Amino acid sequence: MRTFFLKSVLIGSLLWSENGIGQVQFQEIAQQLGIEHMHLSNEFIGGGVAIFDFNNDGLQDIYLTGGDLPDKLLKNVGNFQFQDVSASSGIASIVNEGSVGVTTGDIDNDGYRDVLVTGDRNYSSKLIRNNGNGTFTELVSAINDGDDWKSAASFGDIDQDGFLDVYIGSYVDHVGFILDNNNQIIGFEHKCS
C-alpha cells in the first residue's frame, strides 16, 4: 500500500492511501500532525485553507481561516508535525474574526508569499505582508473591497506588468472584481445573474 500526504485537499487533515486496486481511502490525522482548528461561523460559511511555504524553508505550511474565531498559521517543523505560530507571527492579532477565504502570493516580489484573507459580513478583506522574518504586517487599506461578504480570492498577473493582481469574489452582491497593485479595478467588472 502506498501512502501520501494530500496537500491539495485539506479537510481537517487527511492522509491519502491507495490500496493497490485503485481505491482511495481517507483517514483523519489532524491531531497526529499537531493540527487543532475549527472554523466557526453563524452564517454557515465554509472555511478557507492555504498551503504554502511562508518561511522559505522548503516545507509546506498551513493557513486556516477561523470565521468568528482567530485564523491560524501552522508551521511545518518536519516529520509531518506542525507548530501553531499564529501569535508569534502576528496572524492571530491581525485576523481574529470575520475571515472566510484565503489565498497567497508574492505581492511585492520579495521572494516571500503574502496572504490575502477575505472577510464575511461586516469585515473587509485583509492583505497581509510577509516580512520575511517569520512575522506578518497588515497593509491597512490596501484592499478596499467594502464589507459585503467576500468569499474567495485568487492572485494572478492579469495585466502582465510583473506585479500580482487579485480577483475577489462576493456571494451577496454577486460582484467580483480584479484589483491591480495600485488598488484600482482593472479588466472588467463581472456581475453574475
Rosetta silent file (secondary structure, phi, psi, omega in degrees, C-alpha in Angstrom):
SEQUENCE: MRTFFLKSVLIGSLLWSENGIGQVQFQEIAQQLGIEHMHLSNEFIGGGVAIFDFNNDGLQDIYLTGGDLPDKLLKNVGNFQFQDVSASSGIASIVNEGSVGVTTGDIDNDGYRDVLVTGDRNYSSKLIRNNGNGTFTELVSAINDGDDWKSAASFGDIDQDGFLDVYIGSYVDHVGFILDNNNQIIGFEHKCS
SCORE:     score description
SCORE:     0.000 S_00000001
   1 L     0.000  130.974  175.978    0.000    0.000    0.000 S_00000001
   2 E   -95.025  142.553 -179.696    1.325    3.440   -0.948 S_00000001
   3 E  -129.156  135.383 -178.929    0.595    6.361    1.367 S_00000001
   4 E  -134.080  146.087  170.742    0.820   10.068    0.539 S_00000001
   5 E   -81.665  125.160 -176.728    0.123   13.261    2.443 S_00000001
   6 L   -87.468  115.420 -178.000   -2.569   15.055    0.492 S_00000001
   7 L   -94.558  -28.546 -172.219   -1.698   18.730    0.051 S_00000001
   8 L   -82.894  -21.901  177.157   -4.334   19.861   -2.414 S_00000001
   9 L  -126.952  115.395 -178.482   -7.401   18.862   -0.395 S_00000001
  10 L  -125.086  107.024  177.113   -7.323   19.540    3.299 S_00000001
  11 L  -121.516  101.962 -162.502  -10.474   18.806    5.246 S_00000001
  12 L    68.748 -115.978  166.207   -9.235   18.720    8.787 S_00000001
  13 L  -144.706  136.032 -175.351   -6.140   16.865    7.687 S_00000001
  14 E  -125.615  147.725  172.897   -6.314   13.829    5.531 S_00000001
  15 E  -113.024  129.116 -178.965   -3.949   11.078    4.594 S_00000001
  16 E  -100.588  131.665  175.966   -4.461    9.545    1.170 S_00000001
  17 E  -136.714  142.044  178.428   -3.610    5.941    0.610 S_00000001
  18 E  -107.342  130.502 -174.172   -4.037    3.697   -2.403 S_00000001
  19 L   -90.963   11.427  176.902   -4.693    0.068   -1.637 S_00000001
  20 L    96.900  -20.667  178.491   -3.290   -1.251   -4.900 S_00000001
  21 L  -114.730   24.518  173.255   -6.598   -1.753   -6.677 S_00000001
  22 L    84.871    4.914  178.520   -7.304    1.905   -7.313 S_00000001
  23 L   -88.177  141.047  178.333   -9.423    2.637   -4.268 S_00000001
  24 E  -105.379  133.673  179.025   -8.769    5.829   -2.346 S_00000001
  25 E  -125.521  143.007  178.515   -9.172    5.859    1.411 S_00000001
  26 E  -116.884  145.010  175.292   -9.028    8.841    3.758 S_00000001
  27 E  -130.159  142.572  175.088   -8.087    8.918    7.414 S_00000001
  28 E   -80.508  117.626 -178.184   -8.419   11.793    9.864 S_00000001
  29 L  -130.114   17.641 -176.717   -4.906   12.542   11.121 S_00000001
  30 L   -55.187  -48.071 -177.253   -5.123   16.207   12.182 S_00000001
  31 L   -63.390  -39.491  177.151   -4.371   15.505   15.841 S_00000001
  32 L   -58.666  -36.073 -177.087   -1.412   13.298   14.890 S_00000001
  33 L   -85.982   -1.883 -178.751    0.027   16.192   12.872 S_00000001
  34 L    82.112   24.245 -178.137   -0.458   18.699   15.692 S_00000001
  35 L  -106.224  113.432  174.457   -3.359   20.460   13.961 S_00000001
  36 L  -125.002  114.012 -175.965   -6.206   21.622   16.179 S_00000001
  37 L  -159.803  148.622  173.926   -8.561   24.066   14.491 S_00000001
  38 L  -141.912  135.276  172.898  -12.208   24.837   13.950 S_00000001
  39 L   -96.584  117.468 -177.468  -13.814   27.341   11.569 S_00000001
  40 E  -114.069  126.701  178.019  -16.872   28.741   13.335 S_00000001
  41 L  -147.370  129.444  176.008  -19.443   30.853   11.516 S_00000001
  42 L   -72.955   -7.886 -177.364  -23.037   31.637   12.375 S_00000001
  43 L   -99.365    6.991  179.909  -23.622   32.147    8.655 S_00000001
  44 L    59.125   42.718  179.586  -22.856   28.525    7.659 S_00000001
  45 L  -100.512  134.209  176.394  -19.846   29.597    5.625 S_00000001
  46 L   -73.283  155.504 -178.880  -17.067   27.129    4.964 S_00000001
  47 L   -88.673  164.471  179.031  -13.528   27.999    5.934 S_00000001
  48 L  -105.771  157.446  177.710  -10.520   28.617    3.745 S_00000001
  49 E  -142.223  140.039  173.285   -7.141   26.929    3.674 S_00000001
  50 E  -130.151  132.973  177.035   -3.854   27.847    2.028 S_00000001
  51 E  -113.734  117.037 -175.965   -0.869   25.552    1.838 S_00000001
  52 E  -159.732  164.243  179.925    2.358   27.424    1.152 S_00000001
  53 L   -97.083   91.492 -173.265    5.933   27.809    2.400 S_00000001
  54 L   -71.838  -24.590 -176.076    5.724   31.071    4.360 S_00000001
  55 L  -112.871   11.036  176.521    9.318   30.993    5.648 S_00000001
  56 L    54.756   38.116  177.273   11.063   29.547    2.562 S_00000001
  57 L   -97.991    4.982  179.200   12.448   26.541    4.458 S_00000001
  58 L    87.996   -1.659  179.624   11.251   24.070    1.815 S_00000001
  59 L  -110.571  138.789 -178.656    8.376   22.734    3.956 S_00000001
  60 L   -79.469  122.876  179.718    4.714   23.416    3.200 S_00000001
  61 E   -99.866  170.423 -174.601    2.956   25.329    5.981 S_00000001
  62 E  -128.950  131.355  173.023   -0.817   25.697    6.517 S_00000001
  63 E  -112.456  128.338 -179.205   -3.007   28.794    6.939 S_00000001
  64 E  -123.758  129.680  176.236   -6.562   28.158    8.205 S_00000001
  65 L   -80.294  151.407 -174.210   -9.343   30.740    8.417 S_00000001
  66 L  -111.942   -4.927 -176.483  -11.370   30.797   11.610 S_00000001
  67 E    66.627 -114.034  178.578  -14.607   32.597   10.750 S_00000001
  68 L   -83.697    0.502  177.056  -15.708   34.018   14.090 S_00000001
  69 L  -112.232  164.210  177.948  -12.519   32.649   15.691 S_00000001
  70 L   -63.046  147.270  173.915   -8.903   33.740   15.087 S_00000001
  71 L   -70.680  163.286  179.369   -7.137   32.432   11.995 S_00000001
  72 E  -129.198  141.225  170.258   -4.226   30.030   12.426 S_00000001
  73 E  -116.473  120.524 -177.478   -0.821   29.739   10.809 S_00000001
  74 E  -111.387  118.621 -179.031    0.739   26.325   11.293 S_00000001
  75 E   -86.919  128.607  176.198    4.459   25.976   10.655 S_00000001
  76 E   -77.242  116.761 -179.604    5.647   22.659    9.279 S_00000001
  77 E  -101.847    9.737  178.355    8.548   21.591   11.506 S_00000001
  78 E    96.925  164.827  179.193    9.181   18.373    9.569 S_00000001
  79 L    53.404   37.503  179.138    8.205   14.742   10.017 S_00000001
  80 L    57.796   35.787  176.319    4.526   15.633    9.412 S_00000001
  81 E  -119.763  142.893 -177.399    4.404   17.793   12.554 S_00000001
  82 E  -126.902  143.702  178.946    3.047   21.346   12.733 S_00000001
  83 E  -117.533  132.624  178.444    3.547   24.120   15.284 S_00000001
  84 E   -74.880  112.153  179.151    0.980   26.887   15.819 S_00000001
  85 L  -113.895   23.109 -178.096    2.835   30.163   15.145 S_00000001
  86 H   -57.736  -44.990 -178.205   -0.308   32.311   14.896 S_00000001
  87 H   -72.827  -50.618 -175.806    0.619   34.504   17.873 S_00000001
  88 H   -66.559  -26.018  179.403    4.369   34.842   17.260 S_00000001
  89 H   -84.722  -16.097 -177.473    3.832   35.624   13.555 S_00000001
  90 L    94.492   -8.177 -177.985    1.203   38.284   14.281 S_00000001
  91 H   -61.024  -42.669 -176.451   -1.559   36.484   12.361 S_00000001
  92 H   -60.858  -34.016  179.699   -3.731   35.946   15.468 S_00000001
  93 H   -85.816  -23.155  179.102   -3.892   39.670   16.194 S_00000001
  94 H   -78.569  -46.610 -177.951   -4.360   40.698   12.546 S_00000001
  95 L  -120.953   86.129 -177.745   -7.195   38.291   11.724 S_00000001
  96 L  -102.925   -3.000  172.046   -9.037   37.495   14.946 S_00000001
  97 L  -174.042  163.573  173.398  -12.534   37.169   13.431 S_00000001
  98 L    83.668   16.263 -177.107  -14.583   37.588   10.271 S_00000001
  99 E   -95.639  150.607  177.900  -12.491   35.533    7.843 S_00000001
 100 E  -126.402  -75.610 -176.824  -13.749   33.278    5.064 S_00000001
 101 E  -103.433  166.919  178.663  -11.293   32.530    2.260 S_00000001
 102 E  -148.447  142.184  172.855   -7.522   32.764    1.975 S_00000001
 103 E  -143.975  161.370 -179.388   -5.011   32.867   -0.856 S_00000001
 104 E  -130.321  152.747  176.047   -1.290   33.587   -1.025 S_00000001
 105 E  -173.751  158.291 -179.066    1.034   35.289   -3.481 S_00000001
 106 L   -89.776   89.707 -172.267    4.185   37.385   -3.505 S_00000001
 107 L   -72.584  -23.828 -177.140    2.653   40.852   -3.923 S_00000001
 108 L  -114.063   11.578  176.520    5.895   42.821   -3.569 S_00000001
 109 L    54.310   38.478  178.623    8.234   40.409   -5.401 S_00000001
 110 L   -99.190    2.741  178.977   10.499   39.988   -2.351 S_00000001
 111 L    92.368   -2.311  178.793   10.524   36.184   -2.534 S_00000001
 112 L  -118.108  135.223 -178.278    8.098   35.647    0.357 S_00000001
 113 L   -77.172  129.894  177.829    4.438   34.750   -0.101 S_00000001
 114 E   -95.852  171.577 -172.057    1.997   37.252    1.344 S_00000001
 115 E  -125.178  137.101  170.629   -1.569   36.453    2.463 S_00000001
 116 E  -120.369  123.787  179.158   -4.984   37.784    1.449 S_00000001
 117 E  -113.914  126.403  178.227   -7.907   36.858    3.702 S_00000001
 118 E   -84.695  148.073 -176.165  -11.461   37.584    2.539 S_00000001
 119 E  -106.827  144.804  176.344  -13.953   38.928    5.057 S_00000001
 120 L   -88.870 -156.938 -175.523  -17.545   37.899    5.677 S_00000001
 121 L   -45.943  132.250  176.627  -20.369   40.146    6.882 S_00000001
 122 L    66.111   13.289  179.997  -19.128   43.468    8.252 S_00000001
 123 L  -131.269  130.482  173.202  -15.458   42.679    7.521 S_00000001
 124 L   -79.300  159.011  173.463  -13.245   43.909    4.710 S_00000001
 125 L   -68.236  156.290 -178.106  -10.646   41.630    3.192 S_00000001
 126 E  -124.800  129.249  173.239   -7.141   41.923    4.637 S_00000001
 127 E  -100.135  125.223 -171.328   -3.877   41.977    2.743 S_00000001
 128 E  -123.098  117.445 -177.144   -1.070   40.788    5.000 S_00000001
 129 E   -83.153  133.220  173.557    2.584   41.289    4.073 S_00000001
 130 E   -81.656  117.630 -177.482    5.097   38.584    4.897 S_00000001
 131 L   -77.408   -8.165  177.947    8.043   40.425    6.472 S_00000001
 132 L    82.718    2.442 -179.344   10.420   37.554    5.658 S_00000001
 133 L  -124.063   20.969 -178.914   11.409   37.035    9.291 S_00000001
 134 L    91.364    0.361  179.080    8.509   34.857   10.465 S_00000001
 135 L  -120.638  162.106 -178.350    6.194   37.814   11.110 S_00000001
 136 E  -129.859  150.986  178.468    3.386   39.464    9.142 S_00000001
 137 E  -131.199  131.211  176.883    2.063   43.033    8.933 S_00000001
 138 E   -72.348  132.570  173.512   -1.398   44.077    7.774 S_00000001
 139 L   -90.615   87.831 -174.346   -1.316   46.537    4.879 S_00000001
 140 L   -59.229  133.118  179.540   -4.163   48.659    6.185 S_00000001
 141 L    67.351   12.086  177.845   -6.441   49.975    3.420 S_00000001
 142 L   -71.936  -32.021  176.402   -4.520   48.049    0.735 S_00000001
 143 L  -116.294  114.290 -179.115   -7.703   46.213   -0.239 S_00000001
 144 L  -108.912   74.411 -176.196  -10.746   48.448   -0.352 S_00000001
 145 L  -109.027   13.366  179.051  -13.472   45.908   -1.098 S_00000001
 146 L    73.304 -167.100 -176.877  -16.068   47.009    1.440 S_00000001
 147 L  -127.704   45.898 -173.988  -17.674   44.731    3.963 S_00000001
 148 L  -116.349   61.795  166.109  -20.172   42.837    1.860 S_00000001
 149 L    64.204   61.483  173.995  -19.479   39.133    2.162 S_00000001
 150 E   -76.341  144.559 -175.394  -16.340   38.325    0.197 S_00000001
 151 E  -114.748  -52.524 -175.661  -15.866   34.618   -0.256 S_00000001
 152 E  -142.058  162.822  179.400  -12.764   33.688   -2.214 S_00000001
 153 E  -149.041  160.047  176.865   -9.853   35.333   -3.987 S_00000001
 154 E  -149.227  139.119  177.021   -7.053   34.419   -6.347 S_00000001
 155 E   -91.839  149.691  172.928   -3.812   36.130   -7.363 S_00000001
 156 E  -174.859  154.404  179.056   -2.525   36.371  -10.940 S_00000001
 157 L   -90.041   75.842 -174.159   -0.716   38.902  -13.115 S_00000001
 158 L   -61.902  -43.443 -176.844   -3.776   39.758  -15.229 S_00000001
 159 L   -92.217    6.374  175.480   -2.336   42.927  -16.813 S_00000001
 160 L    51.737   45.443  178.030    1.132   41.355  -17.248 S_00000001
 161 L  -102.854    5.444 -179.906    3.004   44.208  -15.556 S_00000001
 162 L    90.404   -1.998  177.796    5.124   41.935  -13.346 S_00000001
 163 L  -120.883  144.835 -179.815    3.005   42.502  -10.237 S_00000001
 164 L   -70.326  140.192  171.018    0.228   40.294   -8.932 S_00000001
 165 E  -108.578  169.830 -178.752   -3.371   41.422   -9.270 S_00000001
 166 E  -136.386  136.515  172.530   -6.186   39.859   -7.275 S_00000001
 167 E  -102.045  127.586  179.837   -9.691   38.692   -8.153 S_00000001
 168 E  -119.297  124.718  179.712  -12.075   38.832   -5.198 S_00000001
 169 E   -98.484  149.134  179.578  -15.441   37.082   -5.354 S_00000001
 170 E  -131.282  144.434 -178.010  -18.550   38.032   -3.409 S_00000001
 171 L  -113.384    2.458  175.256  -21.687   35.985   -2.911 S_00000001
 172 L  -102.114  -51.372  179.195  -24.186   38.566   -1.662 S_00000001
 173 L   -81.468   -7.157  179.973  -23.757   41.418   -4.126 S_00000001
 174 L    57.192   38.178 -179.960  -22.919   38.923   -6.890 S_00000001
 175 E  -126.536  134.884  170.432  -19.994   41.066   -7.934 S_00000001
 176 E  -124.146  153.323  179.604  -16.419   40.067   -8.461 S_00000001
 177 E  -151.755  160.792  179.002  -13.623   42.402   -9.491 S_00000001
 178 E  -110.167  126.933  176.126   -9.918   42.481  -10.216 S_00000001
 179 E  -107.839  136.106  175.207   -7.677   44.906   -8.314 S_00000001
 180 L   -87.577 -175.520 -176.085   -4.180   45.782   -9.528 S_00000001
 181 L   -70.340   -4.229  174.318   -1.205   46.569   -7.296 S_00000001
 182 L  -106.328   15.508  178.896   -2.475   50.184   -7.013 S_00000001
 183 L    63.480   29.057  177.589   -5.899   49.072   -5.674 S_00000001
 184 L  -105.132  141.772  175.881   -7.564   50.045   -8.970 S_00000001
 185 E   -71.381  128.816  178.585  -10.205   47.904  -10.674 S_00000001
 186 E  -124.102  165.808  172.893   -8.788   46.584  -13.943 S_00000001
 187 E    76.176  -83.007 -175.791  -10.027   44.444  -16.804 S_00000001
 188 E  -156.996  160.610  170.909  -13.723   44.120  -16.177 S_00000001
 189 E  -109.370  114.789 -172.887  -16.392   44.286  -13.560 S_00000001
 190 E   -97.099  122.223  178.089  -18.092   40.911  -13.573 S_00000001
 191 E  -117.291  123.118  178.192  -21.695   40.729  -12.441 S_00000001
 192 L   -87.674  147.021  176.097  -23.348   37.355  -12.031 S_00000001
 193 L  -133.844    0.000    0.000  -27.074   36.979  -12.515 S_00000001
